Backbone as ProteinMPNN parsed JSONL, in Angstrom:
{"seq_chain_A": "LLHKPLFWGLFQFISIFNNQINPILIFTSINLLFAILSLHVLKRILLNRNWNYPAINTATLFLMGTFVFLKYSFQVEAYTVPIFLSLLGSLYFEKQKFYTSSIWLGLACLFHQIHIFWLIGLWIVQLTKKQNIIPFILGLCIPIFGYISTSIWLKIPLFDIIFQDVNAGLVTTS", "coords_chain_A": {"N_chain_A": [[5.653, -2.025, -4.458], [6.742, -1.875, -6.801], [8.295, -4.18, -6.685], [7.091, -6.899, -7.815], [6.228, -6.227, -10.282], [9.283, -5.308, -11.466], [10.741, -8.296, -11.138], [9.146, -9.833, -12.431], [8.969, -8.644, -15.324], [11.749, -9.256, -15.648], [12.027, -11.886, -15.573], [10.53, -12.815, -17.863], [11.933, -11.44, -20.13], [14.035, -12.977, -19.619], [13.491, -15.311, -20.367], [12.688, -14.933, -23.135], [15.268, -16.601, -24.037], [15.348, -18.596, -23.251], [13.083, -20.797, -22.281], [12.137, -22.691, -20.517], [13.707, -22.283, -18.075], [14.054, -22.257, -14.67], [11.948, -20.131, -12.677], [12.298, -19.689, -9.944], [14.869, -19.826, -9.479], [15.792, -17.541, -11.184], [14.926, -15.396, -9.94], [16.106, -15.643, -7.513], [18.822, -15.392, -8.306], [18.523, -12.879, -8.896], [17.902, -11.506, -6.707], [20.568, -12.09, -5.076], [22.408, -10.206, -6.882], [21.492, -8.324, -6.723], [22.243, -7.96, -3.92], [24.794, -8.085, -4.071], [25.918, -6.272, -5.527], [24.855, -4.087, -3.694], [26.416, -4.597, -1.348], [29.059, -3.596, -2.752], [28.335, -0.933, -3.046], [27.964, 0.326, -0.44], [30.899, -0.354, 0.093], [31.984, 1.953, -1.501], [30.595, 3.943, 0.022], [31.797, 3.553, 2.487], [34.34, 4.225, 1.868], [34.16, 6.835, 0.992], [33.885, 7.982, 3.28], [36.395, 8.117, 4.525], [37.429, 5.516, 5.037], [40.193, 2.297, 5.848], [41.278, 0.128, 3.583], [41.478, -2.275, 4.872], [39.83, -2.189, 7.186], [37.463, -1.7, 5.653], [36.851, -4.149, 4.081], [37.171, -5.932, 6.077], [34.549, -5.273, 7.569], [32.866, -5.681, 5.486], [33.422, -8.248, 5.043], [32.044, -9.31, 7.647], [29.927, -8.448, 7.249], [28.418, -9.95, 4.859], [28.556, -12.464, 6.574], [26.721, -12.242, 8.046], [23.668, -13.667, 9.033], [21.032, -11.91, 8.005], [22.219, -10.856, 5.635], [22.775, -13.41, 4.307], [20.243, -14.59, 4.039], [18.018, -13.407, 3.457], [19.691, -12.669, 0.445], [19.853, -14.766, -0.614], [16.984, -15.402, -1.145], [14.048, -15.412, -2.401], [12.733, -12.498, -1.784], [11.484, -9.004, -0.846], [13.628, -7.32, -0.304], [16.247, -6.559, -0.906], [16.12, -5.58, -3.345], [15.518, -2.588, -2.625], [17.129, -1.953, -0.782], [19.265, -1.812, -2.032], [19.182, 0.466, -3.508], [18.412, 2.293, -1.258], [20.96, 2.562, 0.156], [22.681, 3.585, -2.361], [21.24, 6.007, -2.599], [22.202, 6.891, 0.016], [25.258, 7.024, -0.665], [25.077, 9.017, -2.795], [23.848, 11.356, -1.236], [25.526, 11.771, 0.576], [27.702, 12.541, -0.752], [27.0, 15.179, -1.498], [24.795, 15.483, -3.86], [22.305, 15.764, -3.557], [19.948, 15.848, -5.48], [19.901, 13.991, -6.778], [20.394, 11.589, -4.792], [18.01, 12.005, -3.681], [16.035, 11.429, -5.845], [16.953, 8.369, -6.12], [16.288, 7.799, -3.439], [13.498, 8.014, -3.017], [12.591, 6.164, -5.116], [13.374, 3.882, -3.961], [11.587, 3.584, -1.97], [9.165, 2.908, -3.275], [9.738, 0.35, -3.819], [9.637, -1.028, -1.325], [8.008, -0.044, 1.045], [8.97, 0.457, 3.849], [11.022, 2.286, 3.473], [10.778, 4.561, 3.477], [11.255, 5.392, 5.93], [13.925, 5.671, 5.553], [14.798, 7.39, 3.874], [13.367, 10.207, 5.006], [14.955, 9.844, 7.165], [17.323, 10.23, 6.244], [17.186, 12.87, 5.588], [16.646, 14.553, 7.579], [18.28, 16.109, 9.184], [19.019, 18.056, 7.217], [16.515, 19.436, 6.851], [16.418, 20.2, 9.297], [18.948, 22.29, 9.591], [17.99, 23.8, 7.847], [17.964, 23.895, 5.123], [18.401, 23.511, 1.244], [14.934, 22.149, 0.471], [13.713, 21.383, -1.641], [14.731, 19.202, -2.906], [14.192, 17.046, -1.021], [11.3, 17.481, -1.142], [10.98, 16.373, -3.454], [12.1, 13.933, -3.614], [9.669, 12.523, -1.852], [7.96, 13.054, -3.373], [8.129, 11.162, -5.334], [7.096, 8.387, -4.052], [4.563, 9.044, -3.314], [3.349, 9.691, -5.639], [3.723, 7.621, -7.518], [2.006, 5.927, -5.757], [-0.371, 6.518, -5.791], [-1.063, 7.332, -8.344], [-1.178, 4.396, -9.356], [-3.046, 3.765, -7.743], [-5.284, 4.924, -8.893], [-5.197, 3.772, -11.58], [-5.358, 0.902, -10.794], [-7.874, 1.14, -10.02], [-8.337, 1.0, -7.206], [-8.735, 1.833, -3.662], [-6.471, 4.006, -1.91], [-5.855, 3.574, 0.344], [-5.947, 0.675, 0.543], [-4.0, -0.033, -0.959], [-1.627, 0.651, 0.38], [-1.605, -0.363, 2.67], [-1.607, -3.404, 1.89], [0.004, -5.681, 2.403], [-1.215, -5.884, 5.295], [-3.881, -6.258, 5.039], [-3.932, -8.199, 3.646], [-3.733, -10.16, 5.678], [-0.682, -10.465, 6.092], [0.695, -9.228, 7.842], [1.358, -9.639, 11.347], [0.329, -8.486, 14.558], [0.953, -8.325, 17.812]], "CA_chain_A": [[4.562, -1.697, -5.633], [7.585, -2.548, -7.979], [9.1, -5.297, -6.875], [6.705, -7.845, -8.394], [6.508, -6.132, -11.676], [10.039, -5.63, -11.689], [10.793, -9.801, -11.209], [8.156, -10.677, -13.818], [9.514, -8.285, -16.236], [13.02, -9.675, -15.767], [11.615, -13.191, -15.789], [9.908, -12.619, -18.802], [12.87, -11.145, -20.679], [15.232, -14.082, -20.288], [12.698, -16.533, -20.611], [12.73, -14.927, -24.455], [16.092, -17.1, -24.381], [15.116, -19.958, -22.478], [11.66, -20.919, -21.77], [12.374, -23.872, -19.652], [14.143, -21.788, -16.983], [13.155, -21.872, -13.134], [11.587, -18.558, -12.161], [12.971, -19.548, -8.742], [15.958, -19.581, -9.754], [16.025, -16.354, -11.712], [14.38, -14.541, -8.975], [17.276, -15.739, -6.505], [20.087, -14.71, -8.395], [18.357, -11.077, -9.413], [18.519, -11.225, -5.558], [21.862, -12.096, -5.081], [22.792, -9.768, -7.862], [21.48, -6.786, -6.048], [22.923, -8.261, -2.606], [26.486, -8.196, -3.986], [25.758, -4.179, -5.975], [24.986, -3.439, -2.549], [28.236, -4.778, -1.024], [29.999, -2.488, -3.609], [27.951, 0.741, -2.701], [28.558, 0.33, 1.098], [32.183, -0.039, 0.239], [32.042, 2.851, -1.931], [30.38, 4.656, 1.187], [33.079, 3.907, 3.67], [35.518, 4.648, 1.012], [33.794, 8.256, 1.016], [34.335, 8.191, 4.75], [38.01, 7.796, 4.742], [37.591, 3.929, 6.005], [41.183, 1.791, 5.097], [40.862, -0.943, 2.99], [41.397, -3.669, 5.94], [38.796, -2.421, 7.63], [36.196, -1.832, 4.742], [36.882, -5.337, 3.681], [36.398, -6.696, 7.52], [33.118, -4.675, 7.759], [32.126, -6.542, 4.412], [33.242, -9.773, 4.985], [31.186, -9.346, 8.474], [28.203, -8.144, 6.31], [28.498, -11.212, 3.85], [28.481, -13.547, 7.145], [25.483, -12.056, 8.768], [22.034, -14.206, 8.902], [20.212, -11.246, 7.553], [22.477, -11.065, 4.268], [22.566, -14.507, 4.086], [18.356, -15.498, 4.12], [17.382, -12.207, 1.977], [20.112, -12.772, -0.566], [19.678, -16.238, -1.575], [16.18, -16.06, -1.003], [12.863, -14.501, -3.029], [12.474, -11.281, -0.92], [11.2, -7.907, -1.244], [14.251, -6.399, 0.956], [17.577, -6.354, -1.801], [16.242, -4.309, -4.175], [15.307, -1.483, -1.749], [18.337, -1.663, 0.237], [20.516, -1.118, -2.728], [18.663, 1.616, -3.859], [18.695, 3.297, -0.712], [22.271, 2.831, -0.146], [22.953, 4.4, -3.603], [20.885, 7.299, -2.389], [22.861, 7.117, 1.153], [26.082, 7.743, -1.47], [24.713, 10.356, -2.842], [23.362, 12.235, -0.157], [27.087, 12.022, 1.124], [28.348, 13.167, -1.878], [26.086, 16.208, -1.51], [24.29, 14.996, -4.977], [21.047, 15.7, -3.189], [18.732, 15.588, -6.0], [20.536, 12.216, -7.529], [19.781, 11.077, -3.888], [16.336, 11.693, -3.573], [15.74, 10.206, -6.781], [17.19, 6.895, -5.354], [15.314, 7.065, -1.68], [12.346, 7.443, -3.294], [12.65, 4.434, -5.834], [13.188, 2.295, -3.296], [10.467, 3.619, -1.259], [8.444, 2.046, -4.209], [10.112, -1.32, -3.769], [9.454, -1.23, -0.114], [7.366, 1.026, 1.996], [9.642, 0.683, 4.911], [12.635, 2.666, 3.044], [10.529, 6.015, 3.776], [12.201, 6.376, 7.052], [15.46, 5.989, 4.833], [14.582, 9.003, 3.207], [13.272, 11.09, 6.295], [16.158, 9.947, 8.461], [18.533, 11.023, 5.512], [16.943, 14.433, 5.234], [16.1, 15.445, 8.679], [19.416, 16.967, 9.347], [18.981, 18.707, 6.104], [15.431, 20.155, 7.58], [16.873, 21.161, 10.549], [19.669, 23.246, 8.974], [17.335, 25.057, 6.802], [18.901, 23.426, 3.776], [17.397, 23.51, 0.364], [14.346, 21.244, 0.711], [13.249, 20.867, -3.108], [15.056, 17.533, -3.07], [13.22, 16.316, -0.143], [10.086, 16.976, -1.555], [11.102, 15.428, -4.672], [11.991, 12.353, -3.201], [8.375, 12.26, -1.639], [6.993, 12.887, -4.45], [7.962, 9.828, -5.95], [6.224, 7.143, -3.955], [3.522, 9.624, -3.689], [2.943, 9.875, -6.918], [3.434, 6.14, -7.311], [0.662, 4.926, -4.867], [-1.716, 7.355, -6.219], [-1.15, 6.375, -10.036], [-1.276, 2.62, -9.036], [-4.555, 3.494, -7.166], [-6.076, 5.442, -10.098], [-5.086, 2.965, -12.727], [-5.872, -0.523, -10.573], [-9.114, 1.457, -9.233], [-8.08, 0.226, -5.796], [-8.562, 2.867, -2.965], [-5.095, 4.125, -2.035], [-5.283, 3.101, 1.81], [-5.821, -0.64, 0.403], [-2.959, -0.428, -1.635], [-0.634, 1.023, 1.375], [-1.906, -1.149, 3.409], [-2.01, -4.14, 1.14], [0.067, -6.785, 3.474], [-1.545, -5.727, 6.53], [-5.412, -6.694, 4.862], [-4.151, -9.779, 3.287], [-2.842, -11.096, 6.881], [0.682, -10.851, 5.961], [1.566, -8.863, 9.223], [0.655, -9.676, 12.779], [0.923, -7.627, 15.562], [0.457, -8.666, 19.337]], "C_chain_A": [[5.51, -2.088, -6.573], [8.394, -3.398, -8.326], [8.312, -6.618, -8.058], [6.964, -7.595, -9.888], [8.157, -5.765, -12.363], [10.916, -7.106, -12.313], [9.882, -10.295, -12.401], [8.889, -10.133, -15.548], [10.749, -8.841, -17.078], [12.761, -11.118, -16.648], [11.18, -13.258, -17.647], [11.117, -12.227, -20.102], [13.813, -12.619, -20.767], [14.438, -15.019, -20.419], [12.466, -16.529, -22.451], [13.915, -16.157, -24.823], [16.274, -18.426, -24.21], [13.797, -20.037, -21.612], [11.39, -22.19, -20.636], [13.276, -23.848, -18.477], [13.464, -21.71, -15.322], [13.048, -20.882, -12.642], [12.096, -18.399, -10.765], [14.49, -18.918, -8.503], [16.709, -18.15, -10.124], [15.722, -15.337, -10.728], [15.44, -14.483, -7.62], [18.569, -15.051, -6.852], [19.84, -13.263, -8.824], [18.867, -10.663, -7.732], [19.579, -10.917, -5.126], [22.783, -11.145, -5.84], [22.934, -8.978, -6.87], [22.262, -6.629, -4.567], [24.674, -7.695, -3.028], [26.629, -6.351, -4.625], [25.631, -3.559, -4.417], [26.175, -3.333, -1.489], [29.009, -3.306, -1.344], [29.703, -0.962, -3.177], [28.411, 0.51, -1.136], [29.908, 0.155, 0.968], [32.486, 1.263, -0.181], [31.916, 3.876, -0.637], [31.493, 5.023, 1.972], [34.474, 4.364, 3.191], [35.427, 6.296, 1.165], [33.997, 8.782, 2.245], [35.542, 7.801, 5.269], [38.542, 6.389, 5.489], [38.7, 3.683, 5.331], [40.57, 0.962, 4.416], [40.489, -2.354, 3.553], [40.182, -3.325, 6.544], [37.313, -2.089, 6.817], [36.058, -3.431, 4.658], [36.664, -6.148, 4.868], [35.166, -6.232, 7.42], [32.364, -5.695, 6.761], [32.047, -7.797, 4.615], [32.005, -10.246, 6.135], [30.051, -8.975, 7.758], [27.756, -9.557, 5.974], [27.81, -12.373, 4.976], [27.203, -13.69, 7.944], [24.099, -12.914, 8.077], [21.447, -13.41, 7.933], [20.814, -11.678, 6.136], [22.438, -12.561, 3.966], [21.076, -14.919, 3.471], [18.322, -14.37, 2.819], [18.309, -12.243, 0.719], [20.016, -14.038, -1.203], [17.913, -16.749, -1.417], [14.961, -15.176, -2.255], [12.353, -13.584, -2.367], [12.393, -10.201, -1.139], [12.371, -7.191, -0.574], [15.807, -5.707, -0.024], [17.639, -5.107, -2.362], [16.124, -2.771, -3.769], [16.599, -0.784, -1.244], [19.4, -1.316, -0.709], [20.36, 0.386, -3.101], [18.742, 2.904, -2.941], [19.965, 3.572, -0.214], [23.04, 3.577, -1.256], [22.579, 5.654, -3.084], [21.339, 7.801, -1.164], [24.48, 7.548, 0.322], [26.316, 8.988, -1.777], [24.591, 11.347, -2.248], [25.085, 12.845, 0.555], [28.085, 12.837, 0.194], [28.091, 14.746, -2.082], [25.175, 16.286, -2.924], [22.591, 14.889, -4.454], [19.9, 15.611, -3.957], [18.582, 13.997, -6.505], [20.101, 11.224, -5.865], [18.511, 10.872, -3.632], [15.503, 10.85, -4.563], [15.785, 8.515, -6.189], [16.706, 6.698, -4.179], [13.769, 6.964, -2.338], [11.784, 6.68, -4.339], [12.59, 3.677, -5.097], [12.355, 2.404, -2.533], [9.195, 2.956, -2.133], [8.779, 0.642, -4.158], [9.739, -1.79, -2.684], [9.016, 0.088, 0.912], [8.193, 1.638, 3.059], [10.993, 2.207, 4.604], [12.039, 4.347, 2.969], [11.048, 6.619, 4.867], [13.278, 6.286, 6.508], [15.665, 7.457, 5.033], [14.143, 9.988, 3.986], [14.725, 10.868, 7.188], [17.389, 10.577, 7.721], [18.549, 12.806, 5.798], [16.5, 15.445, 6.045], [17.385, 16.396, 9.169], [19.387, 18.0, 8.183], [17.901, 19.991, 6.374], [15.98, 21.205, 8.608], [18.281, 22.272, 10.35], [19.62, 24.298, 8.015], [17.587, 24.811, 5.531], [18.318, 23.457, 2.825], [16.55, 22.184, 0.616], [13.663, 20.614, -0.515], [13.464, 19.458, -2.819], [14.072, 16.702, -1.923], [12.232, 16.129, -0.545], [9.881, 16.269, -2.881], [11.511, 13.774, -4.665], [10.727, 11.767, -2.259], [7.893, 11.684, -2.261], [6.683, 11.806, -5.149], [7.275, 8.663, -5.313], [4.742, 7.848, -3.818], [2.57, 9.691, -5.276], [2.74, 8.245, -7.218], [2.483, 5.298, -6.948], [-0.274, 5.742, -5.532], [-1.8, 7.13, -7.454], [-1.792, 5.331, -9.488], [-2.772, 2.442, -8.515], [-5.661, 3.659, -7.998], [-6.331, 4.287, -11.059], [-5.791, 0.941, -12.29], [-7.26, -0.007, -10.271], [-9.419, 0.754, -8.121], [-7.844, 1.202, -4.886], [-7.243, 2.553, -2.297], [-4.899, 3.392, -0.666], [-5.199, 1.241, 1.549], [-4.564, -1.062, -0.282], [-1.54, -0.236, -0.729], [-0.694, -0.129, 2.119], [-2.349, -2.84, 3.055], [-1.631, -5.642, 1.712], [-0.594, -7.365, 4.701], [-3.026, -6.609, 6.212], [-4.867, -7.811, 4.172], [-3.421, -10.703, 4.351], [-1.318, -11.575, 6.674], [1.722, -10.414, 7.314], [0.743, -8.746, 10.193], [1.006, -8.658, 13.384], [0.438, -8.483, 16.973], [1.177, -8.209, 20.065]], "O_chain_A": [[4.989, -2.844, -7.393], [9.012, -3.618, -9.368], [8.961, -7.133, -8.968], [7.62, -8.328, -10.628], [8.328, -5.899, -13.574], [11.512, -7.19, -13.387], [10.192, -11.207, -13.166], [9.19, -10.823, -16.522], [10.931, -8.942, -18.291], [13.082, -11.417, -17.799], [11.845, -13.926, -18.438], [11.012, -12.943, -21.097], [14.174, -13.173, -21.806], [15.14, -15.973, -20.753], [12.189, -17.542, -23.093], [13.66, -16.777, -25.856], [17.046, -19.208, -24.764], [13.561, -19.474, -20.542], [10.311, -22.373, -20.073], [13.647, -24.864, -17.889], [12.443, -21.088, -15.026], [14.032, -20.472, -12.026], [12.335, -17.279, -10.314], [15.01, -18.057, -7.794], [17.754, -17.706, -9.648], [16.417, -14.322, -10.783], [15.553, -13.51, -6.874], [19.256, -14.362, -6.098], [20.779, -12.51, -9.083], [19.775, -9.888, -7.434], [19.837, -9.77, -4.762], [23.969, -11.2, -5.514], [23.951, -8.786, -6.203], [22.752, -5.59, -4.126], [25.461, -7.061, -2.324], [27.342, -5.471, -4.144], [26.322, -2.602, -4.069], [26.689, -2.34, -0.975], [29.375, -2.369, -0.635], [30.523, -0.058, -3.01], [29.626, 0.631, -0.976], [30.42, 0.612, 1.99], [33.215, 1.906, 0.573], [32.885, 4.536, -0.262], [32.026, 6.114, 2.174], [35.432, 4.747, 3.862], [36.425, 6.971, 1.415], [34.277, 9.975, 2.363], [35.685, 7.215, 6.342], [39.537, 6.174, 6.183], [38.85, 4.344, 4.303], [39.343, 0.904, 4.5], [39.715, -3.217, 3.137], [39.325, -4.205, 6.464], [36.221, -2.232, 7.366], [35.084, -3.933, 5.219], [35.933, -7.126, 4.709], [34.459, -7.163, 7.037], [31.431, -6.406, 7.133], [31.036, -8.486, 4.481], [31.198, -11.145, 5.896], [29.077, -9.672, 8.044], [26.934, -10.21, 6.617], [26.856, -13.077, 4.642], [26.699, -14.721, 8.389], [23.66, -12.801, 6.932], [21.234, -13.995, 6.872], [20.273, -12.557, 5.464], [21.748, -12.719, 2.959], [20.974, -15.562, 2.427], [18.544, -14.529, 1.618], [17.716, -11.803, -0.266], [20.138, -14.156, -2.422], [17.512, -17.91, -1.503], [15.437, -14.239, -2.896], [11.146, -13.795, -2.249], [13.351, -9.886, -1.844], [11.937, -6.118, -0.153], [16.292, -4.595, 0.189], [18.375, -4.127, -2.255], [16.565, -1.867, -4.477], [16.98, 0.386, -1.264], [20.355, -0.627, -0.349], [21.212, 1.269, -3.009], [18.977, 4.055, -3.308], [20.25, 4.763, -0.083], [24.066, 4.177, -0.933], [23.467, 6.506, -3.044], [21.091, 8.986, -0.937], [24.941, 8.577, 0.815], [27.163, 9.804, -1.415], [25.188, 12.355, -2.625], [25.517, 13.957, 0.859], [29.016, 13.582, 0.5], [28.86, 15.456, -2.728], [24.773, 17.438, -3.085], [21.802, 14.063, -4.913], [18.84, 15.337, -3.394], [17.653, 13.194, -6.586], [19.488, 10.166, -5.998], [17.964, 9.793, -3.399], [14.664, 9.976, -4.346], [14.856, 7.748, -5.936], [16.624, 5.551, -3.741], [13.02, 6.001, -2.174], [10.565, 6.552, -4.447], [11.869, 2.692, -5.254], [12.021, 1.31, -2.079], [8.253, 2.503, -1.483], [7.94, -0.187, -4.511], [9.422, -2.979, -2.708], [9.754, 0.963, 1.364], [8.262, 2.846, 3.287], [11.605, 2.855, 5.453], [12.734, 5.242, 2.489], [11.298, 7.816, 5.006], [14.02, 7.079, 7.089], [16.247, 8.253, 5.77], [14.663, 11.03, 3.586], [15.362, 11.763, 7.743], [18.261, 11.246, 8.274], [19.432, 13.619, 6.071], [16.128, 16.588, 5.778], [17.115, 17.542, 9.528], [19.97, 19.026, 8.536], [18.189, 21.177, 6.212], [15.982, 22.433, 8.7], [18.422, 23.094, 11.256], [20.387, 25.142, 7.55], [17.36, 25.742, 4.758], [17.138, 23.444, 3.176], [17.166, 21.165, 0.93], [13.123, 19.509, -0.459], [12.571, 18.658, -2.541], [13.316, 15.782, -2.233], [11.797, 14.978, -0.57], [8.851, 15.725, -3.279], [11.291, 12.828, -5.421], [10.785, 10.582, -1.931], [7.452, 10.535, -2.253], [5.578, 11.425, -5.537], [6.818, 7.857, -6.124], [3.774, 7.2, -4.216], [1.389, 9.721, -5.622], [1.626, 7.73, -7.129], [2.123, 4.259, -7.502], [-1.253, 5.046, -5.801], [-2.868, 6.598, -7.759], [-2.975, 5.415, -9.159], [-3.515, 1.477, -8.694], [-6.683, 2.973, -8.02], [-7.464, 3.882, -11.317], [-6.35, 0.114, -13.011], [-8.035, -0.963, -10.26], [-10.419, 0.057, -7.95], [-6.727, 1.701, -5.03], [-6.821, 1.417, -2.08], [-3.912, 2.674, -0.503], [-4.478, 0.562, 2.281], [-4.116, -2.207, -0.223], [-0.51, -0.839, -1.031], [0.286, -0.875, 2.147], [-3.183, -3.456, 3.717], [-2.403, -6.6, 1.654], [-0.655, -8.522, 5.117], [-3.342, -7.521, 6.976], [-5.757, -8.661, 4.148], [-2.727, -11.686, 4.089], [-0.842, -12.671, 6.967], [2.807, -10.844, 7.704], [-0.292, -8.081, 10.205], [1.873, -7.896, 12.955], [-0.517, -9.259, 16.923], [0.997, -8.341, 21.276]]}, "name": "protein", "num_of_chains": 1, "seq": "LLHKPLFWGLFQFISIFNNQINPILIFTSINLLFAILSLHVLKRILLNRNWNYPAINTATLFLMGTFVFLKYSFQVEAYTVPIFLSLLGSLYFEKQKFYTSSIWLGLACLFHQIHIFWLIGLWIVQLTKKQNIIPFILGLCIPIFGYISTSIWLKIPLFDIIFQDVNAGLVTTS"}
């Protein structure tokens, strides 16, 4: 929902300073920036879990060398921004800052729908412990409100927005 508007807005802003710039270069650079920021947040999560620096550095180097990191960090894909936001939400979740966590996780859902499961996954433990569920509801309200608002604003049925990729033939099942 927000991936294209974010990249378009950043491209328009950068074009003010240089209108001859290659959009693919800008989009790839933005993805790489968010991938690097994701590694930084992951390091903070591991530090929060009391990992030692050699283990953190080894894990980070291993992750940087994976096919997924290399592919999605250097291409114009919709995965790096929501992964960064979900990792940020996970970091705040571990620090017991549940409202902040829910906001980041809810925003991640606006960049890629699959991150709703990251949000739900982190909150299952809280729900089973009968902890305060208000942050969870807040996190769920962000994508719900975002999708309903977009549906009303664009005058497109909500179902068509949610299943846009499926309806466009971009998702195949066999």
